[in-house]
Coordinates of C-alpha atoms in Angstrom, one line a residue:
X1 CA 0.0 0.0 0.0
X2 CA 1.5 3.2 -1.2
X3 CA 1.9 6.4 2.0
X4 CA 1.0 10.0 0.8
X5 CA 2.1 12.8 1.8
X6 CA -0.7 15.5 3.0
X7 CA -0.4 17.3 -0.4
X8 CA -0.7 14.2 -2.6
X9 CA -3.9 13.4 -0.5
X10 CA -4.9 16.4 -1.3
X11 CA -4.3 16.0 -4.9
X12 CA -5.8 13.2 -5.1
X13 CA -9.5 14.6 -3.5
X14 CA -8.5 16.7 -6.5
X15 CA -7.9 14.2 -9.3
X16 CA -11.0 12.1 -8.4
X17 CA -12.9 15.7 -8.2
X18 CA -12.1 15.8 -11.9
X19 CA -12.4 12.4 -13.2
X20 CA -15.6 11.0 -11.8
X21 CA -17.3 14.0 -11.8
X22 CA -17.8 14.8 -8.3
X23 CA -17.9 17.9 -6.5
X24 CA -15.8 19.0 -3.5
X25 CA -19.4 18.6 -1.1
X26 CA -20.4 15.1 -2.6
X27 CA -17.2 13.7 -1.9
X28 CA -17.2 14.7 1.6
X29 CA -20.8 13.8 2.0
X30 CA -19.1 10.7 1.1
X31 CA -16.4 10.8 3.2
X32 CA -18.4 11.6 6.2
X33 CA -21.2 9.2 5.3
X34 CA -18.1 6.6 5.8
X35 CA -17.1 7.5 8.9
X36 CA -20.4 8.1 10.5
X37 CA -21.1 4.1 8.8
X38 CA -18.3 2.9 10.9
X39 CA -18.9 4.7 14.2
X40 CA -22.8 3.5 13.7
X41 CA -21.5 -0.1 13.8
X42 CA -18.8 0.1 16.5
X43 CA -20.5 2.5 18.4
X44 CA -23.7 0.5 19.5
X45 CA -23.9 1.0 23.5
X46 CA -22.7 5.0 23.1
X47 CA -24.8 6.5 21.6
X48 CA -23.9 10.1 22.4
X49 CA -21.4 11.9 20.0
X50 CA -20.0 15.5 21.3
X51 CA -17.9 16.6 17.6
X52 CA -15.2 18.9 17.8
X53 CA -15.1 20.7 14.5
X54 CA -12.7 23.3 13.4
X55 CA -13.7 25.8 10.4
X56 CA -12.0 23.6 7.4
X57 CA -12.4 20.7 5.3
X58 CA -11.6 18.6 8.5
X59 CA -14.4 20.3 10.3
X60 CA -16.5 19.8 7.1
X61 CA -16.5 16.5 7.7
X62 CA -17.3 16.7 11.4
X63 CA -20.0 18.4 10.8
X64 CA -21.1 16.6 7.7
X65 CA -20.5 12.8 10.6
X66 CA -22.6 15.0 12.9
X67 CA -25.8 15.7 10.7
X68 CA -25.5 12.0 9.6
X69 CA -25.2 10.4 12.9
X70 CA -28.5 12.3 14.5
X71 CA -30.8 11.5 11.6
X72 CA -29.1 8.1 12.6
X73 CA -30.6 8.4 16.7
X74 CA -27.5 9.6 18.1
X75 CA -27.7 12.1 19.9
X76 CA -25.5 15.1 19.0
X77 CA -23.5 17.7 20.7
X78 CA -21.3 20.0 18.6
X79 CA -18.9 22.9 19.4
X80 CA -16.8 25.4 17.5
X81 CA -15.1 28.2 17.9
X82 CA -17.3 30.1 16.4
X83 CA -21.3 29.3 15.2
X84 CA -20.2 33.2 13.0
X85 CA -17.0 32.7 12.2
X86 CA -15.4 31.8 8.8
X87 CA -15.4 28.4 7.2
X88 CA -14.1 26.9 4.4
X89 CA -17.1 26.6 1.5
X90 CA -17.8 23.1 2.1
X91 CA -17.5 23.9 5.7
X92 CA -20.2 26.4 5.4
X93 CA -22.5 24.3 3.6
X94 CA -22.2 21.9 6.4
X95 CA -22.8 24.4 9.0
X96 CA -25.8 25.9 7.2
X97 CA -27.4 22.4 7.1
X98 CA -27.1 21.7 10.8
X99 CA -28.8 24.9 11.4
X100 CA -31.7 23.3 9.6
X101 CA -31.7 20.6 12.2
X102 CA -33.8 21.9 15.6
X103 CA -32.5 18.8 17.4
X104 CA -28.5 19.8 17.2
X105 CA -27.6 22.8 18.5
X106 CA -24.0 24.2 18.0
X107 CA -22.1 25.5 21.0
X108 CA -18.9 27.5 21.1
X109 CA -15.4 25.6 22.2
X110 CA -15.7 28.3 25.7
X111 CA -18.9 26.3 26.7
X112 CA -17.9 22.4 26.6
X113 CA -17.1 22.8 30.5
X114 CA -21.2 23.2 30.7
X115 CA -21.5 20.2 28.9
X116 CA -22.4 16.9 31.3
X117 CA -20.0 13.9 29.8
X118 CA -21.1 10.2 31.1
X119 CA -20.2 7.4 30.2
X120 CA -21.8 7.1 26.9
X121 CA -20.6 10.4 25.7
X122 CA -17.9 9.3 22.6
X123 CA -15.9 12.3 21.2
X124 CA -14.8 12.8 17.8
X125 CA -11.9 14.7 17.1
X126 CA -12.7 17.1 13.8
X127 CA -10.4 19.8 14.3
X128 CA -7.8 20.2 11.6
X129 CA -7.0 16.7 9.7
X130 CA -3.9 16.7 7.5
X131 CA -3.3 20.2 7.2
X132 CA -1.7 20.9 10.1
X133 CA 1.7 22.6 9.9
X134 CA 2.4 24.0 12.9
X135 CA 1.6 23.3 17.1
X136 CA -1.8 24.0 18.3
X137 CA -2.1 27.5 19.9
X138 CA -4.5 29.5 22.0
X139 CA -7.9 28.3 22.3
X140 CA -7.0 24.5 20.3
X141 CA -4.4 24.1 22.5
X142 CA -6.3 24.4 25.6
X143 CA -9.2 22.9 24.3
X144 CA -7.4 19.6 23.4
X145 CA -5.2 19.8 26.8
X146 CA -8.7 19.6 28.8
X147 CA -10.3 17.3 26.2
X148 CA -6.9 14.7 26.8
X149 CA -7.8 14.6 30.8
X150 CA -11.5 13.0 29.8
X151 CA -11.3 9.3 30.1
X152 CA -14.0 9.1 27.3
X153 CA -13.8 7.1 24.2
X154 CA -11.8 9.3 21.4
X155 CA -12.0 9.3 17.5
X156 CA -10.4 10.8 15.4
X157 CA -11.3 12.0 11.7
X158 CA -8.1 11.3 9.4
X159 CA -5.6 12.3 11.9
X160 CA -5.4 13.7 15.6
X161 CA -5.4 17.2 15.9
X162 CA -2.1 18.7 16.9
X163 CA 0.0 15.9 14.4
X164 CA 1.2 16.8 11.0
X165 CA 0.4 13.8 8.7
X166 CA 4.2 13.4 7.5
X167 CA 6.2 14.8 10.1
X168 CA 7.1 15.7 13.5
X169 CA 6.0 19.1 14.7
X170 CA 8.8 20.2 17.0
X171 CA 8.2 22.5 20.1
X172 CA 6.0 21.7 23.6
X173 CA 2.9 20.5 20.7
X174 CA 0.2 19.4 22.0
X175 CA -1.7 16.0 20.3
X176 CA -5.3 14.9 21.0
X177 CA -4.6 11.0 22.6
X178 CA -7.3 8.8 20.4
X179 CA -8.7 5.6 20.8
X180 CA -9.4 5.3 17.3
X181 CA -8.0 7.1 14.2
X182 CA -10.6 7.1 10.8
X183 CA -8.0 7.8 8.3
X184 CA -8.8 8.0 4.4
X185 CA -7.9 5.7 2.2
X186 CA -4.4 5.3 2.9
X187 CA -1.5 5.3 6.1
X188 CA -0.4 8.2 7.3
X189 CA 3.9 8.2 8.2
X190 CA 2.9 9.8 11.2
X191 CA 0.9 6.9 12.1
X192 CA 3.9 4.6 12.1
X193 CA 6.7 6.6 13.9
X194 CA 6.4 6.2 18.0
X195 CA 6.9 10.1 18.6
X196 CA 3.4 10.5 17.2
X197 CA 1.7 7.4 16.8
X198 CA 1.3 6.9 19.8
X199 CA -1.3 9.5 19.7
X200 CA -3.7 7.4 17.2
X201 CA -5.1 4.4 18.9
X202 CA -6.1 1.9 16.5
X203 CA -5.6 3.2 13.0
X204 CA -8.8 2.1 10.8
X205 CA -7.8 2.6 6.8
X206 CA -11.8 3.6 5.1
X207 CA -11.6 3.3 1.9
X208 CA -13.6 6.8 0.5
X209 CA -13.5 5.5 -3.1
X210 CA -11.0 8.1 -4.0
X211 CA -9.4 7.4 -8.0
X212 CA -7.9 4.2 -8.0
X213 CA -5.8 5.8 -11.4
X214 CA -4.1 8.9 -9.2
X215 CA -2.4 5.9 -6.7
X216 CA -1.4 3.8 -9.5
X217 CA 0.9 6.4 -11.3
X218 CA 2.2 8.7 -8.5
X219 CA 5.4 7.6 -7.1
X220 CA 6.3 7.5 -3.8
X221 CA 9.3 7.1 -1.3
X222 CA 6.9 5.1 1.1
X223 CA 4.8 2.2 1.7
X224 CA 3.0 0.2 4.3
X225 CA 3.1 -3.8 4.3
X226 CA -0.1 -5.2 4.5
X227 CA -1.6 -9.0 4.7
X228 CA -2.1 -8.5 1.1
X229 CA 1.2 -7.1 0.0
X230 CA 2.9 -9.1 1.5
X231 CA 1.6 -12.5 0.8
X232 CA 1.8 -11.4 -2.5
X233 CA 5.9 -12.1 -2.5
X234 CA 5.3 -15.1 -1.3
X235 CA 6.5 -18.7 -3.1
X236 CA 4.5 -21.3 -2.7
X237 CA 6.9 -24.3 -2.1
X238 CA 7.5 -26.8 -5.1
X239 CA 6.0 -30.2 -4.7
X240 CA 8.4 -31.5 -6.9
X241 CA 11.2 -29.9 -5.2
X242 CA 14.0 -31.6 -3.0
X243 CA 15.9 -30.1 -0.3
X244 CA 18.9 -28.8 -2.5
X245 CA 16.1 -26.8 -4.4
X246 CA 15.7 -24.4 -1.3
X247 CA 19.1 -23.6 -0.2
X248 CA 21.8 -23.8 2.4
X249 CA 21.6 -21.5 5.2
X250 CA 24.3 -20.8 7.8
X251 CA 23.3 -19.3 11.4
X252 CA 26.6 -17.8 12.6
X253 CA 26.8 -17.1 16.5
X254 CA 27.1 -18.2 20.3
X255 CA 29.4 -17.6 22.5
X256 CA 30.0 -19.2 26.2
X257 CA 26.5 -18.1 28.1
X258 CA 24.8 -16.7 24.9
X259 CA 24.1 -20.2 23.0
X260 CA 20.4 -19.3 23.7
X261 CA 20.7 -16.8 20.6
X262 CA 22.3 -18.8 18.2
X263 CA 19.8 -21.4 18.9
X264 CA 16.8 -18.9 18.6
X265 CA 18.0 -17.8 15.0
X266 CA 18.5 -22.2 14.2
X267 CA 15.0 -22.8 14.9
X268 CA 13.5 -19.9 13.5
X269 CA 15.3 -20.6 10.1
X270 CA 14.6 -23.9 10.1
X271 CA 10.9 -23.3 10.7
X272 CA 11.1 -20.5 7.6
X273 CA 11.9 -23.9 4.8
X274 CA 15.4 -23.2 4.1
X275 CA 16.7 -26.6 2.7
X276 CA 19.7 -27.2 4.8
X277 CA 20.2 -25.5 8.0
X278 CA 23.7 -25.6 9.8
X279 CA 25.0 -23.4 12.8
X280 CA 28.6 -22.2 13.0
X281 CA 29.1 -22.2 16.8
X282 CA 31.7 -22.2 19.6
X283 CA 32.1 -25.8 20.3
X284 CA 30.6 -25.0 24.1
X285 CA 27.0 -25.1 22.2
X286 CA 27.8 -28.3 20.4
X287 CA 25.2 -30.5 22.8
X288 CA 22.9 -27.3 23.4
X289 CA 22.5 -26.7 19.5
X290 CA 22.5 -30.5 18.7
X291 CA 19.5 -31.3 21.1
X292 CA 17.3 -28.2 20.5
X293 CA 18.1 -28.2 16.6
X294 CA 18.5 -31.6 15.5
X295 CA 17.4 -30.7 12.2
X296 CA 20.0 -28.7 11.8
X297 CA 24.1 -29.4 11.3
X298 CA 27.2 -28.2 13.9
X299 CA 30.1 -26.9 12.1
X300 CA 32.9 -25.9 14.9
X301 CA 33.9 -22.4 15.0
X302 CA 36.1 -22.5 18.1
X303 CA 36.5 -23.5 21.5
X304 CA 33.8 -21.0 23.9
X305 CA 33.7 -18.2 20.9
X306 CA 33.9 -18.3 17.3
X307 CA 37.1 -17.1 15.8
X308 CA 37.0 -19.2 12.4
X309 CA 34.6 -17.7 10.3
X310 CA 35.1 -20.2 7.3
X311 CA 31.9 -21.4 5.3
X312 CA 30.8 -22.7 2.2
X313 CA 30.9 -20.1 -0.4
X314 CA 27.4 -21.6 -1.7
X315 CA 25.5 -20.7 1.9
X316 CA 23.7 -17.9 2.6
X317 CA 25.3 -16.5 6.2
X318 CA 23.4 -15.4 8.8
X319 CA 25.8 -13.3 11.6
X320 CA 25.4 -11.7 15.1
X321 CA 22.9 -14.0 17.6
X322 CA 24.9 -14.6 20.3
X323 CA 28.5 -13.8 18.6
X324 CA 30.2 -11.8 21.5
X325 CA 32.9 -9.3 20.8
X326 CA 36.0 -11.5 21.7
X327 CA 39.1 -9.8 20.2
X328 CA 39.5 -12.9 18.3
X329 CA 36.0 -13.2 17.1
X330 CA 36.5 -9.2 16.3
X331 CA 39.7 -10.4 13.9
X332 CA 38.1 -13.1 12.7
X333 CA 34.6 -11.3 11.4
X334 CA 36.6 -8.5 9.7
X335 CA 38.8 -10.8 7.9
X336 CA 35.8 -13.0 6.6
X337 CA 34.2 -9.4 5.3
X338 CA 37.2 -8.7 4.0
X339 CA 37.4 -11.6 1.5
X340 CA 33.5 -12.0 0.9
X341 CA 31.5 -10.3 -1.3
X342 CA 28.4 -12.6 -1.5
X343 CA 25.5 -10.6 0.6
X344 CA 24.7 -11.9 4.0
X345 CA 22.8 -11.2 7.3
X346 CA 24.3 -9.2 9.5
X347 CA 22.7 -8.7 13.4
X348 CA 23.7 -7.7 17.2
X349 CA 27.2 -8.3 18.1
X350 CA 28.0 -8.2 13.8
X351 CA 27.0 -4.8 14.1
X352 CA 28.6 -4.0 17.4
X353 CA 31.7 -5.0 16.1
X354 CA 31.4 -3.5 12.6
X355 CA 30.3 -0.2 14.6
X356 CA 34.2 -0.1 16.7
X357 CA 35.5 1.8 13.2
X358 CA 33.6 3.6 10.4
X359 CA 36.3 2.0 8.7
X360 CA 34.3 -1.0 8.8
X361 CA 31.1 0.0 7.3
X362 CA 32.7 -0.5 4.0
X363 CA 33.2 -4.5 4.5
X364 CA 29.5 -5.0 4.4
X365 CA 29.0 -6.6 0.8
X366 CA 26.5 -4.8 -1.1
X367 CA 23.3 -6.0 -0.8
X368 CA 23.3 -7.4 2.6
X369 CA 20.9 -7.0 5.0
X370 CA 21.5 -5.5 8.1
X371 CA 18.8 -5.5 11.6
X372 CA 19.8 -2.8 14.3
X373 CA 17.8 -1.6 16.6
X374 CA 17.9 1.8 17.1
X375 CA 20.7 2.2 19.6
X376 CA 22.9 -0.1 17.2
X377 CA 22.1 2.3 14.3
X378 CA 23.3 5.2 16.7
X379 CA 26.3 3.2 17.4
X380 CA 26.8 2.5 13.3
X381 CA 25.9 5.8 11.9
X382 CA 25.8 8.1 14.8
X383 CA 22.4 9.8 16.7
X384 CA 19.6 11.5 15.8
X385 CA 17.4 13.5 17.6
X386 CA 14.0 11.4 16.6
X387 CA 12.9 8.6 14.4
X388 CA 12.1 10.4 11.5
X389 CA 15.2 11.9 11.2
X390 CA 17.1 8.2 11.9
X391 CA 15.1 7.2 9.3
X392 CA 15.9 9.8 6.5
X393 CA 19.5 8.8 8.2
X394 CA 19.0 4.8 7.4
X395 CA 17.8 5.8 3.6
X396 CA 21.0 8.5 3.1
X397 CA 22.9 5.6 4.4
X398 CA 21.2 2.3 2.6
X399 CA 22.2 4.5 -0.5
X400 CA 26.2 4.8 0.2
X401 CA 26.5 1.4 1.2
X402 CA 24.3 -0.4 -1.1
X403 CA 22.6 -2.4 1.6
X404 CA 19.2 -3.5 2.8
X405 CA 18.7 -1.4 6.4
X406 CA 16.0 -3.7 8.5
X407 CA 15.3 -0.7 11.1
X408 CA 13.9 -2.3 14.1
X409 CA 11.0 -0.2 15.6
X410 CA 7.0 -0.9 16.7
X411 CA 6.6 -0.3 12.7
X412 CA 9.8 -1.7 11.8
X413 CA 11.0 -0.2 8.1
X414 CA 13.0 -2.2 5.7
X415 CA 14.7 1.0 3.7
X416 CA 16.4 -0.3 0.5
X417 CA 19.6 1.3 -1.3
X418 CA 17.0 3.0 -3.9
X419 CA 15.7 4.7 -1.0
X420 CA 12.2 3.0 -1.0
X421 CA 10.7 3.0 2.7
X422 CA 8.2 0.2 3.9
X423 CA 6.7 0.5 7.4
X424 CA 5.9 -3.0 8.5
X425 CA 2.0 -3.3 9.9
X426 CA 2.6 -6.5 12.3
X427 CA 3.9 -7.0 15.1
X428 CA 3.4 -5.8 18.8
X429 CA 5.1 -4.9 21.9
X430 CA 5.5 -8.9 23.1
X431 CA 8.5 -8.7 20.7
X432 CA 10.3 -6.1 23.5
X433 CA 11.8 -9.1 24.7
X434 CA 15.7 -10.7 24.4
X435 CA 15.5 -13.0 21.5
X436 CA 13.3 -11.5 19.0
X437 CA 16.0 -10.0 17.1
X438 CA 17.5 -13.8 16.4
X439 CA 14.5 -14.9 15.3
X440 CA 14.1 -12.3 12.8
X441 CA 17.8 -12.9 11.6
X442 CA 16.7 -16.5 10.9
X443 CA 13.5 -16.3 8.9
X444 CA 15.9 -13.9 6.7
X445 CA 18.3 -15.7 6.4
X446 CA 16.1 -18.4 5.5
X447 CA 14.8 -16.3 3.0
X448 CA 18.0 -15.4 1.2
X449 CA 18.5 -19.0 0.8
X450 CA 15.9 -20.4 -0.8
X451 CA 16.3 -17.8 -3.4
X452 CA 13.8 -14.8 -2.6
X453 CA 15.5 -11.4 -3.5
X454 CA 17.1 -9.5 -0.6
X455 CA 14.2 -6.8 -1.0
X456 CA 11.4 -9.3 -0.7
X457 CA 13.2 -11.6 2.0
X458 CA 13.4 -8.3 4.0
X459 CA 9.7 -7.5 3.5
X460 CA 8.3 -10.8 4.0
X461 CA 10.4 -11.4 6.4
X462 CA 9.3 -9.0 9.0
X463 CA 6.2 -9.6 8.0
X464 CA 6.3 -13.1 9.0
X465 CA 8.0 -11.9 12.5
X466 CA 5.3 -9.8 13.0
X467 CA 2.4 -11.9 12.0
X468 CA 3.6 -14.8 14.1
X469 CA 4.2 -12.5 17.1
X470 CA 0.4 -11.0 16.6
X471 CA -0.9 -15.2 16.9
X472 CA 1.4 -15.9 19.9
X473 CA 0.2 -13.0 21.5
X474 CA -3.2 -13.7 20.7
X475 CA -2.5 -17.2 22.6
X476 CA -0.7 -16.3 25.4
X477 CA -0.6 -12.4 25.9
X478 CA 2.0 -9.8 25.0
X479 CA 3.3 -9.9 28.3
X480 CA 4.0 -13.9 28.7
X481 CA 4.6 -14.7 25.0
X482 CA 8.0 -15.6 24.5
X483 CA 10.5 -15.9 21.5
X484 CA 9.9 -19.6 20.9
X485 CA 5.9 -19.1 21.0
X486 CA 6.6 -16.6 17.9
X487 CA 8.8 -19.4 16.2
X488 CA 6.2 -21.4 17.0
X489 CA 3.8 -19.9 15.2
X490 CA 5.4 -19.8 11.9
X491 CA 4.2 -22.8 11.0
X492 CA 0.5 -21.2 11.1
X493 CA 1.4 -18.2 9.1
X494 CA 2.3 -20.0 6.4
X495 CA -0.9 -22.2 6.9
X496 CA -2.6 -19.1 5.8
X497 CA -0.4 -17.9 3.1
X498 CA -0.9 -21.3 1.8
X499 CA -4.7 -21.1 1.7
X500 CA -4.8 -18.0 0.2
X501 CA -2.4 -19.0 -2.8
X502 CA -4.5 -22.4 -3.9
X503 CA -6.8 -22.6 -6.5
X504 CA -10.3 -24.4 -4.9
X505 CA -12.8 -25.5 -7.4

């Protein structure tokens, strides 16, 4: 799914304005029909609806929600800044209809402290929408500071009020806290970033109908993977296939005490369908690795730490679970990038030790993949003050190094060296845990070996993380899910990507 920025949204409202015909009004009469549709359904035991509604096109469509919802039996409470003021044209229109209506009155922003909330009362956010530039001030700003203290359900129309739809607005801003964000027809970045998404709740996409032509042929830096997107990378395994027709995949790490990791990233790539699986490991893992992963083969990398780094040139490598920073294991990593230029995985200790000299950042054969989180990307590339700017950072990066930048975050973004962005929509916070990260290096690992290209292996591949993490969570809670419940789960994943890829007659 393609990511707009505010003004391409707004060009597209344009666009379909022009092709259907529609005008301006009709399509938010549309748009607003849509959202009051939704909050009708989901809304069934709060049936009172106080609308915040500023004087533009965001307003419009609050207004427009509220008219819809009362000849609906809701019962309707709206307030403005000002009944008298100035609205945008399709703003007015809206306003003039609702002073048709006896039974919704319209009440200034000054009086909602006269206004008895119980617990029925739902508000809905109609402030500004997506063409916010700058913090709330004055009146918005207190208004929203006294509406965030009401432990009432909040929804939002397209975006919070107070957050830009593409960025972060610096300063003390204030942001409306949602339980729900409506948003047209697309993401917004803002909704992906945890500086401001915070701020949305659960993120409902409603599809207005908007020109299905304008998305197809405007470009874009950005993208959100979906259930759809990304089973459509997907490869449905061969049935005539044998296990040399899926590859050989090497899972490179341990170290005395951290076995655990290597062992995580075994299993995981194993469960993934790589064709042959074998761990390079200190021989201290040997039983550990050979009675959790017997599936898998032992190749000896030294005694409590690896410091021979010598593999098959035909295997894909997986490096970092576990690895330590031994000096020797330090030598032995660089030399190995040194002298191979076949692109790998490279996570945790990899990157801590690549990150000792910048030096070092051009071993990485192009094309590899790399997975920090963000305090290994600060130790890699240096900080930044926010994650849109370590973002922006990743893709200026990906770029010069011609690699594959897995950025680990809630909405973790696989950034490639073209500069292409995609925000990752599974996943949840049962993955803060020691572990996940291993996983994640297996399944891509995995990946790489059985032939997907390093863009899709990265795409699908945190999809899968994600998607098997949403299951185990489902099963046994975010709090008490743990990595091998998510590797677990893999199997069912591909269950349903399966399904979804046969032909039923």
């Amino acid at each position: 799914m393609k990511i707009f920025t505010a003004e391409q949204i707004r060009s597209w409202d344009r666009f379909t304005i022009s092709r259907e015909p529609i005008s301006s009004i009709q399509l938010m009469e549309r748009a607003s029909m849509t959202i009051a549709n939704w909050i009708t359904e989901h809304c069934k035991t709060h049936r009172k609806t106080v609308l915040l509604c500023g004087n533009g096109n965001n307003g419009g469509d609050g207004l427009a929600v509220a008219r819809i919802l009362y000849l609906k039996g809701f019962d309707v409470e709206v307030f403005v800044k000002d009944p008298k003021g100035k609205f945008s044209e399709d703003a007015s229109v809206n306003i003039k209809r609702i002073e048709d209506i006896s039974g919704i009155s319209v009440r200034t922003f000054s009086q909602i402290t006269q206004y008895k909330f119980d617990d029925e009362t739902v508000i809905i956010d109609a402030l500004f929408g997506t063409g916010l530039s700058r913090p709330l001030e004055g009146e918005y700003k207190e208004l929203v500071d006294q509406i965030n203290k009401k432990d009432h359900i909040k929804i939002a129309i397209d975006v919070p009020s107070g957050m830009s739809a593409d960025r972060l607005i610096g300063g003390d801003s204030v942001i409306l806290k949602t339980d729900y964000t409506l948003t047209f027809q697309s993401w917004k970045r803002s909704f992906l970033h945890p500086e401001t998404g915070k701020y949305t709740g659960k993120v409902i996409v409603l599809n207005i109908d908007l020109n299905k032509e304008y998305a197809e042929v405007t470009e874009t830096n950005y993208f959100a993977t979906d259930d759809h997107f990304a089973g459509s990378l997907f490869i449905p395994r061969n049935e005539f296939a044998h296990k040399g027709s899926y590859g050989k995949a090497v899972i490179v790490g341990g170290s005395y005490g951290k076995i655990g990791a290597a062992v995580l990233a075994t299993k995981s790539a194993l469960k993934t369908g790589a064709g042959l699986t074998f761990t390079l490991a200190p021989q201290c893992g040997y039983e550990v690795l050979q009675t959790s992963c017997p599936e898998a083969m032992f190749t000896e990398g030294g005694e409590q730490y690896i410091k021979d780094f010598d593999i098959d040139k035909g295997a894909v490598m997986g490096i970092g679970p576990g690895l330590g920073t031994h000096t020797d294991t330090q030598k032995g990593l660089l030399k190995f990038l040194k002298d191979n230029q076949a692109p790998l995985v490279l996570d945790a200790d990899a990157l801590n030790i690549i990150s000792e000299d910048e030096k070092n950042l051009q071993l990485i054969p192009k094309r590899s993949i790399i997975t920090p989180h963000p305090k290994e990307f600060e130790r890699l590339f240096g900080p930044t003050e926010n994650s849109f700017e370590r973002l922006e950072l990743a893709r200026k990066k990906a770029g010069e190094l011609g690699v594959y930048i897995v950025l680990k975050d809630h909405h973790t973004q696989v950034i490639t060296p073209d500069g292409k962005v995609y925000y990752n929509l599974t996943g949840n916070a049962g993955l803060a845990k020691g572990g996940s990260g291993d996983i994640l290096t297996g399944i891509l690992t995995s990946l790489l070996a059985q032939g997907y290209s390093e863009k899709n292996a990265c795409i699908l591949g945190v999809w899968l993380h994600g998607k098997a993490a949403d299951l185990a969570a489902e099963k046994h809670s975010k709090e008490s899910m743990l990595p091998t419940d998510v590797i677990d789960e893999l199997g069912n994943v591909f269950i349903g990507l399966n399904r979804k890829t046969m032909r039923i007659l």
